[in-house]
Amino acid sequence: MELERLARVEERLRHVEDQMDDMKSKVDEMHALLLQAKGARWAILVLAAFGGFVAGLANKLLPFIGKQ
């Protein structure tokens, strides 16, 4: 009787360990995706700032380059 209870507890523990391993892998994947998104956010901000700089520079210089 006692051995059967111990076997059930061991089986439940194995099941919980499997679930924890699965959960850990999913959290690791989400963490990696968030880190990639953070890098993309900075890249978009840098590109937008550079585009604004070029547009401002073009607005300042085009009257001198244009038709006279």
Coordinates of C-alpha atoms in Angstrom, one line a residue:
M1 CA 0.0 0.0 0.0
E2 CA 2.7 2.5 1.0
L3 CA 4.8 1.6 -2.1
E4 CA 1.8 2.3 -4.4
R5 CA 1.4 5.8 -2.8
L6 CA 5.1 6.5 -3.2
A7 CA 4.9 5.4 -6.9
R8 CA 2.0 7.7 -7.5
V9 CA 3.8 10.6 -5.9
E10 CA 6.9 9.9 -8.0
E11 CA 4.8 9.8 -11.1
R12 CA 3.1 13.1 -10.3
L13 CA 6.5 14.7 -9.5
R14 CA 7.8 13.5 -12.9
H15 CA 4.8 15.1 -14.6
V16 CA 5.3 18.4 -12.8
E17 CA 9.0 18.3 -13.8
D18 CA 8.0 17.8 -17.4
Q19 CA 5.6 20.7 -17.3
M20 CA 8.3 22.9 -15.7
D21 CA 10.8 22.0 -18.4
D22 CA 8.2 22.9 -21.1
M23 CA 7.4 26.1 -19.4
K24 CA 11.1 27.1 -19.1
S25 CA 11.6 26.5 -22.8
K26 CA 8.6 28.7 -23.7
V27 CA 9.8 31.5 -21.4
D28 CA 13.3 31.3 -22.9
E29 CA 11.7 31.7 -26.4
M30 CA 9.6 34.7 -25.3
H31 CA 12.7 36.3 -23.8
A32 CA 14.6 35.9 -27.0
L33 CA 11.8 37.4 -29.0
L34 CA 11.5 40.4 -26.7
L35 CA 15.3 41.0 -27.0
Q36 CA 15.0 41.0 -30.7
A37 CA 12.1 43.4 -30.6
K38 CA 14.0 45.7 -28.4
G39 CA 16.8 45.9 -31.0
A40 CA 14.4 46.5 -33.8
R41 CA 12.8 49.3 -31.9
W42 CA 16.1 51.1 -31.6
A43 CA 16.9 50.5 -35.2
I44 CA 13.6 52.1 -36.2
L45 CA 14.2 55.1 -34.0
V46 CA 17.7 55.6 -35.4
L47 CA 16.4 55.4 -39.0
A48 CA 13.5 57.8 -38.3
A49 CA 16.0 60.3 -36.7
F50 CA 18.3 60.0 -39.7
G51 CA 15.4 60.5 -42.1
G52 CA 14.3 63.6 -40.2
F53 CA 17.9 65.0 -40.4
V54 CA 18.1 64.3 -44.1
A55 CA 14.7 65.9 -44.7
G56 CA 15.6 69.0 -42.8
L57 CA 18.9 69.3 -44.6
A58 CA 17.2 68.9 -48.0
N59 CA 14.7 71.5 -47.0
K60 CA 17.5 73.9 -46.3
L61 CA 19.6 73.2 -49.3
L62 CA 17.0 72.6 -52.1
P63 CA 16.3 76.3 -52.7
F64 CA 20.0 76.9 -53.5
I65 CA 20.1 73.9 -55.9
G66 CA 16.7 74.4 -57.6
K67 CA 15.8 76.5 -60.6
Q68 CA 16.8 80.1 -60.7

